[in-house]
mmCIF file of C-alpha atoms and ligand atoms in Angstrom:
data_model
loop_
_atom_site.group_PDB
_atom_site.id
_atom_site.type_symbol
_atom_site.label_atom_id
_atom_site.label_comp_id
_atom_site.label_asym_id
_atom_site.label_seq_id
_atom_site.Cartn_x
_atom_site.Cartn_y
_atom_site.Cartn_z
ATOM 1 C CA UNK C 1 -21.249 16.561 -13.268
ATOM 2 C CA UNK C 2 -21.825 14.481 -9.801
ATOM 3 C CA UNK C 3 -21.490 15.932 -6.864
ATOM 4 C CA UNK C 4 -17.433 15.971 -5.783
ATOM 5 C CA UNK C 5 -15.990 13.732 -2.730
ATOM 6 C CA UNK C 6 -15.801 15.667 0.006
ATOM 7 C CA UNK C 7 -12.351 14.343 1.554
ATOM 8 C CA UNK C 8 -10.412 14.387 4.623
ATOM 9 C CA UNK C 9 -6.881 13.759 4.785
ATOM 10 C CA UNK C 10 -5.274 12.961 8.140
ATOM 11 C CA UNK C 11 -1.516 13.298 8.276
ATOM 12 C CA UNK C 12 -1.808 15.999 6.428
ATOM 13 C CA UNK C 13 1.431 17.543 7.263
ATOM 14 C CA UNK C 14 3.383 14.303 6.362
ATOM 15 C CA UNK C 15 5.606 12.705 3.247
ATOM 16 C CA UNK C 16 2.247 11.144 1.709
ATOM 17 C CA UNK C 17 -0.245 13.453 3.277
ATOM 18 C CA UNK C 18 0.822 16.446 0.929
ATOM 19 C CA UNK C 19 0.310 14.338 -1.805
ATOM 20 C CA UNK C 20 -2.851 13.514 -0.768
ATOM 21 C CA UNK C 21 -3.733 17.431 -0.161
ATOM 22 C CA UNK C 22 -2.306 17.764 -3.778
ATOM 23 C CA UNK C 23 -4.624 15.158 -4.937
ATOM 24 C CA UNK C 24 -8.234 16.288 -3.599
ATOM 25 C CA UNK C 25 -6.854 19.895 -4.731
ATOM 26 C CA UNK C 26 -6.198 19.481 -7.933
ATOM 27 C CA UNK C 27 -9.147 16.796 -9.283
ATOM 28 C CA UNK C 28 -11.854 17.622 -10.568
ATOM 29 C CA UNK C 29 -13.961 14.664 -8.760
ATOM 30 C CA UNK C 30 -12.462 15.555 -4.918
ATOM 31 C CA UNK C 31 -13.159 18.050 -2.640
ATOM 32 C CA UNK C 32 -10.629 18.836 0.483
ATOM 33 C CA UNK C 33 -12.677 19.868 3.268
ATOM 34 C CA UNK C 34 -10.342 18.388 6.058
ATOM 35 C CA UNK C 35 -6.506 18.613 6.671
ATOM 36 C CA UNK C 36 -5.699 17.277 10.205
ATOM 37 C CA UNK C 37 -1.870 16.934 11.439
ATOM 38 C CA UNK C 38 -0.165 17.419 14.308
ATOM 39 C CA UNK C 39 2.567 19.488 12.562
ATOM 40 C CA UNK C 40 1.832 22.447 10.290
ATOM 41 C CA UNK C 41 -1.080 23.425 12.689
ATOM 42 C CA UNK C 42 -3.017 26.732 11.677
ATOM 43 C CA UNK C 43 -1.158 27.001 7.989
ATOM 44 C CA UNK C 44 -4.189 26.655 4.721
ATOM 45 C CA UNK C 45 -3.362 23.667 3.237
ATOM 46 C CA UNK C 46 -3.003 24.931 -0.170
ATOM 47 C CA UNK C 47 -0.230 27.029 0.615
ATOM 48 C CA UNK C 48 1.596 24.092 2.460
ATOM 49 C CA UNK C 49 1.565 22.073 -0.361
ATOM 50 C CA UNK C 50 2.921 25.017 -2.921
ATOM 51 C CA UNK C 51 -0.732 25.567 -4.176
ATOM 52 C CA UNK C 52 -3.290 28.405 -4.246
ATOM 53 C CA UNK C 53 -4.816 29.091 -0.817
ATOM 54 C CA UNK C 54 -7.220 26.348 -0.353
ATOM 55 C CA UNK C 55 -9.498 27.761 2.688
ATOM 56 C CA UNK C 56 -8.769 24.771 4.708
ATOM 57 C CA UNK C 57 -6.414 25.101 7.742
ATOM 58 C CA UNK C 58 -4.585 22.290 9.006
ATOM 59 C CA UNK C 59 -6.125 21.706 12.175
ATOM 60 C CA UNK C 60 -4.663 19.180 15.058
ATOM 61 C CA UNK C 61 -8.108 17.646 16.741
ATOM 62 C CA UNK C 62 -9.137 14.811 14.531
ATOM 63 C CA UNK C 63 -13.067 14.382 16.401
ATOM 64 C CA UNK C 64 -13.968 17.586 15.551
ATOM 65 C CA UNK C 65 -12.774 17.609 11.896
ATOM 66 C CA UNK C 66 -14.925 14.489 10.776
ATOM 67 C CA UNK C 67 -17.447 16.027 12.962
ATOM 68 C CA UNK C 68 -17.863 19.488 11.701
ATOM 69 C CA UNK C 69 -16.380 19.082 7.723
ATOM 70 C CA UNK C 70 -18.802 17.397 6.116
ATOM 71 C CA UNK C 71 -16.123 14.321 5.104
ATOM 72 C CA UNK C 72 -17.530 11.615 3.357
ATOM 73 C CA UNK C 73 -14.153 10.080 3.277
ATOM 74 C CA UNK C 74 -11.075 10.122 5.673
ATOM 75 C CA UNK C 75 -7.610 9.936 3.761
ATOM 76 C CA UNK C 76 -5.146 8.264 6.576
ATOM 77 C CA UNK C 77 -1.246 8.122 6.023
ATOM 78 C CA UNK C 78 -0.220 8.399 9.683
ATOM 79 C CA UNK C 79 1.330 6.230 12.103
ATOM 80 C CA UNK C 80 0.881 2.172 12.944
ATOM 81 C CA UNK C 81 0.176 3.885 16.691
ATOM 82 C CA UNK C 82 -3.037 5.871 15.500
ATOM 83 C CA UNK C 83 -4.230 3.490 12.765
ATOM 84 C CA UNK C 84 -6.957 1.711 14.707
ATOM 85 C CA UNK C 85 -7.898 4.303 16.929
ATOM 86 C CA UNK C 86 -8.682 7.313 13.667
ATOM 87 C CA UNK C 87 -10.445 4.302 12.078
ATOM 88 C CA UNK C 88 -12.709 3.726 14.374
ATOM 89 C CA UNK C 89 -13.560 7.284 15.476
ATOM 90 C CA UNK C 90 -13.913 7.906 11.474
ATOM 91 C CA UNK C 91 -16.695 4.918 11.224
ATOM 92 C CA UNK C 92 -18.274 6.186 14.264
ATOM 93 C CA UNK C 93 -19.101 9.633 12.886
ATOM 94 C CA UNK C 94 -20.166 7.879 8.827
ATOM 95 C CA UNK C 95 -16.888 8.971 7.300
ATOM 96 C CA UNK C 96 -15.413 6.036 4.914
ATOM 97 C CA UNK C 97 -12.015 5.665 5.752
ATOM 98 C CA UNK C 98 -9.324 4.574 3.320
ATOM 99 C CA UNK C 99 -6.437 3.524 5.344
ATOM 100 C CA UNK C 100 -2.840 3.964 3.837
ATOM 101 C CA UNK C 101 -1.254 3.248 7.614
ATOM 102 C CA UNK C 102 -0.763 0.025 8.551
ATOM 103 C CA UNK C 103 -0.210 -2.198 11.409
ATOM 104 C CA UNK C 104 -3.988 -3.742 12.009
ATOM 105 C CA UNK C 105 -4.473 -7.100 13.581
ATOM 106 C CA UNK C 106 -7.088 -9.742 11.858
ATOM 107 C CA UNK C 107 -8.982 -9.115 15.075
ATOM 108 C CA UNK C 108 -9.190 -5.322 14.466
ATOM 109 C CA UNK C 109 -9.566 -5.601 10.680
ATOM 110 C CA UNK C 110 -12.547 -7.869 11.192
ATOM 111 C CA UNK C 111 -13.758 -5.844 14.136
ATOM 112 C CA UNK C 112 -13.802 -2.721 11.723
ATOM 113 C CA UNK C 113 -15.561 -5.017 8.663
ATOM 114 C CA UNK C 114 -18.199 -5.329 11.790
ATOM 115 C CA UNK C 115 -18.594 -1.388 12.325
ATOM 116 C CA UNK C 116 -19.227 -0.468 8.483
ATOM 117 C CA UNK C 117 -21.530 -3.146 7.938
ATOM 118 C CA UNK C 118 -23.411 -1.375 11.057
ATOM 119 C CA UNK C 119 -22.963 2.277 9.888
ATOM 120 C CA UNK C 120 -23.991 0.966 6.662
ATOM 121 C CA UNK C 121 -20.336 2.678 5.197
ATOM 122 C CA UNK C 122 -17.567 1.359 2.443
ATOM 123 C CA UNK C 123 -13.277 1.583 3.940
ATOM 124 C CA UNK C 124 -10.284 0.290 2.645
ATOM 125 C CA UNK C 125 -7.175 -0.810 4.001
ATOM 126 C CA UNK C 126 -4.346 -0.951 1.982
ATOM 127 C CA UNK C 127 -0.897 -1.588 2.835
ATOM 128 C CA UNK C 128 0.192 -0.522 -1.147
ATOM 129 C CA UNK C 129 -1.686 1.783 -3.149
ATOM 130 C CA UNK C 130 0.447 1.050 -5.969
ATOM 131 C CA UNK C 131 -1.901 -0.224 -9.242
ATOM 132 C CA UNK C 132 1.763 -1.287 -10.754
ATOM 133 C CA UNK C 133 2.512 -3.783 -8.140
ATOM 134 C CA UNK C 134 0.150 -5.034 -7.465
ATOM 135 C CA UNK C 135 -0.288 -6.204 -11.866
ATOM 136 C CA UNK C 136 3.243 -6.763 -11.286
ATOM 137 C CA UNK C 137 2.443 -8.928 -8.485
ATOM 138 C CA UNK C 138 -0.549 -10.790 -10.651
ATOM 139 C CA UNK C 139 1.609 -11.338 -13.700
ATOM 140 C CA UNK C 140 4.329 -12.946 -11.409
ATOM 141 C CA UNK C 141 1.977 -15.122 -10.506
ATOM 142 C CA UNK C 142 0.500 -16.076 -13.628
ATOM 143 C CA UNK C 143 4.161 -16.726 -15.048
ATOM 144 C CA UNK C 144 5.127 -18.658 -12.482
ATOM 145 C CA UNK C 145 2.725 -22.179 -13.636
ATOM 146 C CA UNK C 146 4.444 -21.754 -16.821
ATOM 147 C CA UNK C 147 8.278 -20.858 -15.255
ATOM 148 C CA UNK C 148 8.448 -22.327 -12.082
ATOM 149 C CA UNK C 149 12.668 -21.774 -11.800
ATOM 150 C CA UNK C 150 12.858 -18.198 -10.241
ATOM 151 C CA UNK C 151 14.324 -15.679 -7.828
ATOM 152 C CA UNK C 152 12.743 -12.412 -6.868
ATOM 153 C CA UNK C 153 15.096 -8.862 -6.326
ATOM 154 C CA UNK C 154 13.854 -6.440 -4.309
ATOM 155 C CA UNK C 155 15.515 -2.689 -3.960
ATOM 156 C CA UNK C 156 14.705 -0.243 -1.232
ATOM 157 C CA UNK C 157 16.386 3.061 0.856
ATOM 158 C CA UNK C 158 18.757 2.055 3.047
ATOM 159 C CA UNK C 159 17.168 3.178 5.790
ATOM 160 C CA UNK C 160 14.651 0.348 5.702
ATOM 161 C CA UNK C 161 14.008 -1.907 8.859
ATOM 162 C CA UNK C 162 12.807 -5.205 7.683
ATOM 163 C CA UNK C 163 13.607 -7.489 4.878
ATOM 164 C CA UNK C 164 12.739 -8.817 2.581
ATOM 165 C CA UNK C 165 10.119 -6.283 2.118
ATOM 166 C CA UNK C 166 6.084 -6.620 2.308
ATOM 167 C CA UNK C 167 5.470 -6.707 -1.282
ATOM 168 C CA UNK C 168 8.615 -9.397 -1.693
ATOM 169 C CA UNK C 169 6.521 -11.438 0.567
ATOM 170 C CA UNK C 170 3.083 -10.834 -0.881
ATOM 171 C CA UNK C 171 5.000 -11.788 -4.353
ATOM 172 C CA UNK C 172 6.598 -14.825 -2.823
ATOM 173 C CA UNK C 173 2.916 -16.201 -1.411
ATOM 174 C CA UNK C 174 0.903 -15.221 -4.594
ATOM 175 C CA UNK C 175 3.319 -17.402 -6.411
ATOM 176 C CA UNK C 176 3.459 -19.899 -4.131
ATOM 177 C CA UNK C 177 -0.436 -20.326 -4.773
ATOM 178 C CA UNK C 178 0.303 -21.486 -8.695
ATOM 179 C CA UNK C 179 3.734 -23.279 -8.037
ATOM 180 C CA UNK C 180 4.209 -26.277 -6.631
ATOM 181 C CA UNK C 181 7.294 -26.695 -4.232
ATOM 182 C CA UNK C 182 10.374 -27.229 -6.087
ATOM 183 C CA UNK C 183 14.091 -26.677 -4.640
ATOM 184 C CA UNK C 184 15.822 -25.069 -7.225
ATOM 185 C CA UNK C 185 19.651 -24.305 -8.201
ATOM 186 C CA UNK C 186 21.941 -27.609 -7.482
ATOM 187 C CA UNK C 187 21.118 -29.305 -4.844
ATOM 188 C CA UNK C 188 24.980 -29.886 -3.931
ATOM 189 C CA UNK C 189 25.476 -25.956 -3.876
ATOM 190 C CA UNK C 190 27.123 -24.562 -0.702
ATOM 191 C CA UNK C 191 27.554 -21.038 0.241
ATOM 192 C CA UNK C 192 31.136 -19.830 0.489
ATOM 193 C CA UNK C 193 30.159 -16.208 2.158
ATOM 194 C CA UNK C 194 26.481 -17.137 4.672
ATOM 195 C CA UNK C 195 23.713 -14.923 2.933
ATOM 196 C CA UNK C 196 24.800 -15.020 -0.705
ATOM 197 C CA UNK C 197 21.964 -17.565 -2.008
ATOM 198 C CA UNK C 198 19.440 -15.125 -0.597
ATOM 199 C CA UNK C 199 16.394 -15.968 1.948
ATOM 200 C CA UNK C 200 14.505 -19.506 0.816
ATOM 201 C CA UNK C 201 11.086 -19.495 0.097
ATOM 202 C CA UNK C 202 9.183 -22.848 -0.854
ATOM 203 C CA UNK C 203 12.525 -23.594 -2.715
ATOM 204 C CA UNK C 204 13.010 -20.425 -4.441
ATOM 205 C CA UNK C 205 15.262 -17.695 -2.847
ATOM 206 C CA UNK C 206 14.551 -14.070 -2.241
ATOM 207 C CA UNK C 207 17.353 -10.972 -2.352
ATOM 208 C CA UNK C 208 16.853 -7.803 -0.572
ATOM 209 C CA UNK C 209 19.332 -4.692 -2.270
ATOM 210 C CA UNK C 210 19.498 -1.900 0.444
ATOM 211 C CA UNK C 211 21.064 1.127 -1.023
ATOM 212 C CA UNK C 212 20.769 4.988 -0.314
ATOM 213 C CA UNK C 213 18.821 6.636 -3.200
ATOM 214 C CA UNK C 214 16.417 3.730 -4.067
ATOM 215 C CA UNK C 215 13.120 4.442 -3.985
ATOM 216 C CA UNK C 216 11.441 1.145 -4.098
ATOM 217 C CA UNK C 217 11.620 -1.641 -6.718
ATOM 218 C CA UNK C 218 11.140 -5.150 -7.649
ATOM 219 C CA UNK C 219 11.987 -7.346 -10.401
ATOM 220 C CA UNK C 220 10.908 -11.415 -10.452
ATOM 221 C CA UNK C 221 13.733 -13.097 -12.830
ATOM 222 C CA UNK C 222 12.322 -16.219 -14.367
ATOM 223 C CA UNK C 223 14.943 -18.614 -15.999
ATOM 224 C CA UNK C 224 14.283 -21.945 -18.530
ATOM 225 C CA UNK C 225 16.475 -23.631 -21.186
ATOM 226 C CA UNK C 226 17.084 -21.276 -23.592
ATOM 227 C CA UNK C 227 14.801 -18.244 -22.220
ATOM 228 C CA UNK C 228 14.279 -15.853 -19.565
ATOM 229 C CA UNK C 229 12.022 -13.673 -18.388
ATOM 230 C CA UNK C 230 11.720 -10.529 -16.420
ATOM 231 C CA UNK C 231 9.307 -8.926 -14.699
ATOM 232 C CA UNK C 232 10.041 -5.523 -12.993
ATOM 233 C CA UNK C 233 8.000 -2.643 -11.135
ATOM 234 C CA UNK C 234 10.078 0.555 -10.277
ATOM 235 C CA UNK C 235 8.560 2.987 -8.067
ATOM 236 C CA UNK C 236 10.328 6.512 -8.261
ATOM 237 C CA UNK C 237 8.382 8.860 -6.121
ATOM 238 C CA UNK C 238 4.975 9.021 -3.255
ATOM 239 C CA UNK C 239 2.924 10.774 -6.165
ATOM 240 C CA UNK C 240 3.118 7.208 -8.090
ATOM 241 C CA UNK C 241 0.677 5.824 -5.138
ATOM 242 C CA UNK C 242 -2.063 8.983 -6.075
ATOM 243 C CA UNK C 243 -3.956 7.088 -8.619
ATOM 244 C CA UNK C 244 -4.421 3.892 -6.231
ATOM 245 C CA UNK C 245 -5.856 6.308 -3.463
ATOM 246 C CA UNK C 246 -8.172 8.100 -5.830
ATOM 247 C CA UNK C 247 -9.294 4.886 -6.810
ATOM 248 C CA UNK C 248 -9.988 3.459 -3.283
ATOM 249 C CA UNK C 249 -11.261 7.334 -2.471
ATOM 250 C CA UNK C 250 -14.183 6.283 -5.023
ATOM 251 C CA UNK C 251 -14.557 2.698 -4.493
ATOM 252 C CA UNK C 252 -15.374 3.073 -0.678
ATOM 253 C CA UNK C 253 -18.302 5.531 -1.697
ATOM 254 C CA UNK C 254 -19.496 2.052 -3.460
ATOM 255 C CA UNK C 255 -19.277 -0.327 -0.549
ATOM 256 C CA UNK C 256 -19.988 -1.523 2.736
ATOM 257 C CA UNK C 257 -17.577 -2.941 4.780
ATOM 258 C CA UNK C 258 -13.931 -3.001 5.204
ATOM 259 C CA UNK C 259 -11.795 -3.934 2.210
ATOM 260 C CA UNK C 260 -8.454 -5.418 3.361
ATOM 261 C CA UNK C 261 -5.761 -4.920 0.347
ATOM 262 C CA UNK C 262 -6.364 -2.622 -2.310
ATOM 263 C CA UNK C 263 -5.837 -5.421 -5.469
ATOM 264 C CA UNK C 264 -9.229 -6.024 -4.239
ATOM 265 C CA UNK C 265 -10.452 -2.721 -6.235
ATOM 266 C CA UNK C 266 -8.683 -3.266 -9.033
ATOM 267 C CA UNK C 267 -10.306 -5.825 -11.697
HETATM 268 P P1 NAD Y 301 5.548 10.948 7.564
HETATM 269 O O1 NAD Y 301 6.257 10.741 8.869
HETATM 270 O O2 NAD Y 301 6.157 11.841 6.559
HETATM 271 O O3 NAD Y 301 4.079 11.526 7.867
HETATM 272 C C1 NAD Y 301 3.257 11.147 8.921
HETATM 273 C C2 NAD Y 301 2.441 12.380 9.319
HETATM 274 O O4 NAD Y 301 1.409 11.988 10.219
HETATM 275 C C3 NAD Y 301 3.260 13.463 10.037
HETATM 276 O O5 NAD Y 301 3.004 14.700 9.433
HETATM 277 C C4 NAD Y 301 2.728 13.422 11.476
HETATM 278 O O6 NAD Y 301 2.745 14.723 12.056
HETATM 279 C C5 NAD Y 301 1.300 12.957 11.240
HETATM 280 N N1 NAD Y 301 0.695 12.320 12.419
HETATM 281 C C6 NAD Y 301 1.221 11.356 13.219
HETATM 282 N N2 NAD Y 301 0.344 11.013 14.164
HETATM 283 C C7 NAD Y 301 -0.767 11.759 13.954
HETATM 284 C C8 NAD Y 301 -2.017 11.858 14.607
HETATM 285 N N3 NAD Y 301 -2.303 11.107 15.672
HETATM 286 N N4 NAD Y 301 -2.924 12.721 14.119
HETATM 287 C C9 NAD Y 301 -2.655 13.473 13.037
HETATM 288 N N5 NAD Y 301 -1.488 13.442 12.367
HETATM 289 C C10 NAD Y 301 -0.549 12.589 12.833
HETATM 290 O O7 NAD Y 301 5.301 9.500 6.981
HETATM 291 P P2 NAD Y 301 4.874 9.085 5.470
HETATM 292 O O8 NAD Y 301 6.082 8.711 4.698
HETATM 293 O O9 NAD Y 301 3.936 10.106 4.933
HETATM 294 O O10 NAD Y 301 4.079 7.737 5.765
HETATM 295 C C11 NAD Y 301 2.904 7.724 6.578
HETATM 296 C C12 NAD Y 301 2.388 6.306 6.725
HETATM 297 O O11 NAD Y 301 1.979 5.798 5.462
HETATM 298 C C13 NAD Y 301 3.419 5.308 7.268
HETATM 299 O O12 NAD Y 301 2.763 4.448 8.147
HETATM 300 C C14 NAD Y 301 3.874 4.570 6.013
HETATM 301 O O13 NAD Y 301 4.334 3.264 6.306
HETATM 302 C C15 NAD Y 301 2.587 4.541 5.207
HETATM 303 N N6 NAD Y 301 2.743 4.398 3.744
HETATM 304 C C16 NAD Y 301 1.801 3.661 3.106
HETATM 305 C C17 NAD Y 301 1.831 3.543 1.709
HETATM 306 C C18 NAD Y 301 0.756 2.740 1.006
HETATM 307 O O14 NAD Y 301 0.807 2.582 -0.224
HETATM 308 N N7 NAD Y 301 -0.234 2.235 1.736
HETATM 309 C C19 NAD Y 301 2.829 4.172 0.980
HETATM 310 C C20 NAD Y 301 3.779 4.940 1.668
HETATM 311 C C21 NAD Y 301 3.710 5.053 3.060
#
């Protein structure tokens, strides 16, 4: 069998970092030889996540970790704050990173494509991990030449700050690439309570649900004479994004440069 991925996860301590310590645990292919957070300091990271002892402690200073470990890939779900700066420092010491965090300018994002291509390393940055958006996404896309009359849903926590939500808006311009501009619904229509059509996007309109208990979903509802069609992705839990981060775990082992948006590793 080849040689395992030696991985670090940063944010270990954190909603999607456990899931991520669960992950290089638990496959066969990965190999946790990092967990950096600044809570959970000093526990093994096995036992934090409900596993066997592991032999890794969760340790705060992020330098020495991809200095010392061995990475060959840096796991980040941590804050917009820190997102730049870990990248970097990972590049700098020839660990790959693979970037759940977001908040990157184009300036940084291209600065970082600059740094790879120098230390000769593969990273990813990917706002969604999720393989079943992002087909959800494509197929939205693709059904939209053929059903141009449409409105897209979106459902999230309650506690969410903007709206609609990234993935609404990724939808909305994907679509927008195989759909010409058309105003739909009557063009006479007026809105009794403001709101209640939903935001307007090149002449289609977007709703944003915020409820407690959601999770995240999306459905695009495509109407014609006589027919309609739906197409839905429902995310339930954090482990639904594991698959996606394996996958960019092994794909930046391939590369060099920075990947920006992970539908760029999936074929
Ligand atoms: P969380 O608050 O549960 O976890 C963040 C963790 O990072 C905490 O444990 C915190 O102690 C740690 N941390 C913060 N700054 C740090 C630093 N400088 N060094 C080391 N550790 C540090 O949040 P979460 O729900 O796990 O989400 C984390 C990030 O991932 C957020 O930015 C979120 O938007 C993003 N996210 C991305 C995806 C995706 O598919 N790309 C999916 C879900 C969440």
């Amino acid at each position: 069998m080849a040689d395992k991925i030696r991985v670090a996860v940063v944010g270990a301590g954190g909603r999607m970092g456990r899931e991520v310590v669960k992950l290089a645990l638990q496959d066969q292919e990965l190999e946790l030889v990092a967990a950096v957070s600044r809570s959970e300091v000093g526990m093994d990271a096995g036992g934090m996540v409900g596993l066997a002892p592991a032999g890794v402690l969760v340790t705060e200073d992020l330098e020495s970790a991809l200095a010392s470990s061995g990475a060959e890939v840096m796991v980040d779900f941590t804050t917009p704050q820190f997102a730049y700066k870990h990248t970097l420092l990972a590049i700098q010491h020839g660990v790959r990173p693979v970037m759940g965090t977001t908040g990157f300018t184009p300036e940084q994002i291209e600065e970082l494509d600059k740094q790879c291509k120098l230390h000769g390393i593969g990273g990813l940055i990917a706002p969604n991990f999720s393989i079943g958006v992002i087909l959800m996404m494509r197929f939205a896309a693709q059904a939209a030449k053929y059903f141009p009359h449409l409105e897209i849903i979106e459902y999230h926590g309650d506690h969410k700050l903007d709206a609609p939500s990234g993935t609404a808006v990724k939808t909305a311009e994907m679509i927008a690439e195989q759909r010409q501009e058309l105003r739909q619904g009557n063009p006479h229509e007026e809105e009794t309570i403001e709101g209640s059509r939903g935001g307007y996007y090149q002449g289609f309109r977007i709703h944003s649900v915020r409820l407690p208990g959601v999770f995240a979903q999306q459905e695009v509802v495509f109407g014609d004479y006589g027919q309609s069609l739906k197409i839905r992705h429902d995310s339930y839990e954090r482990a639904g994004y594991m698959p996606g981060v394996k996958i960019g775990i092994q794909k930046v082992m391939e590369r060099t440069g920075m990947v920006y948006g992970f539908e760029h590793f999936i074929d």
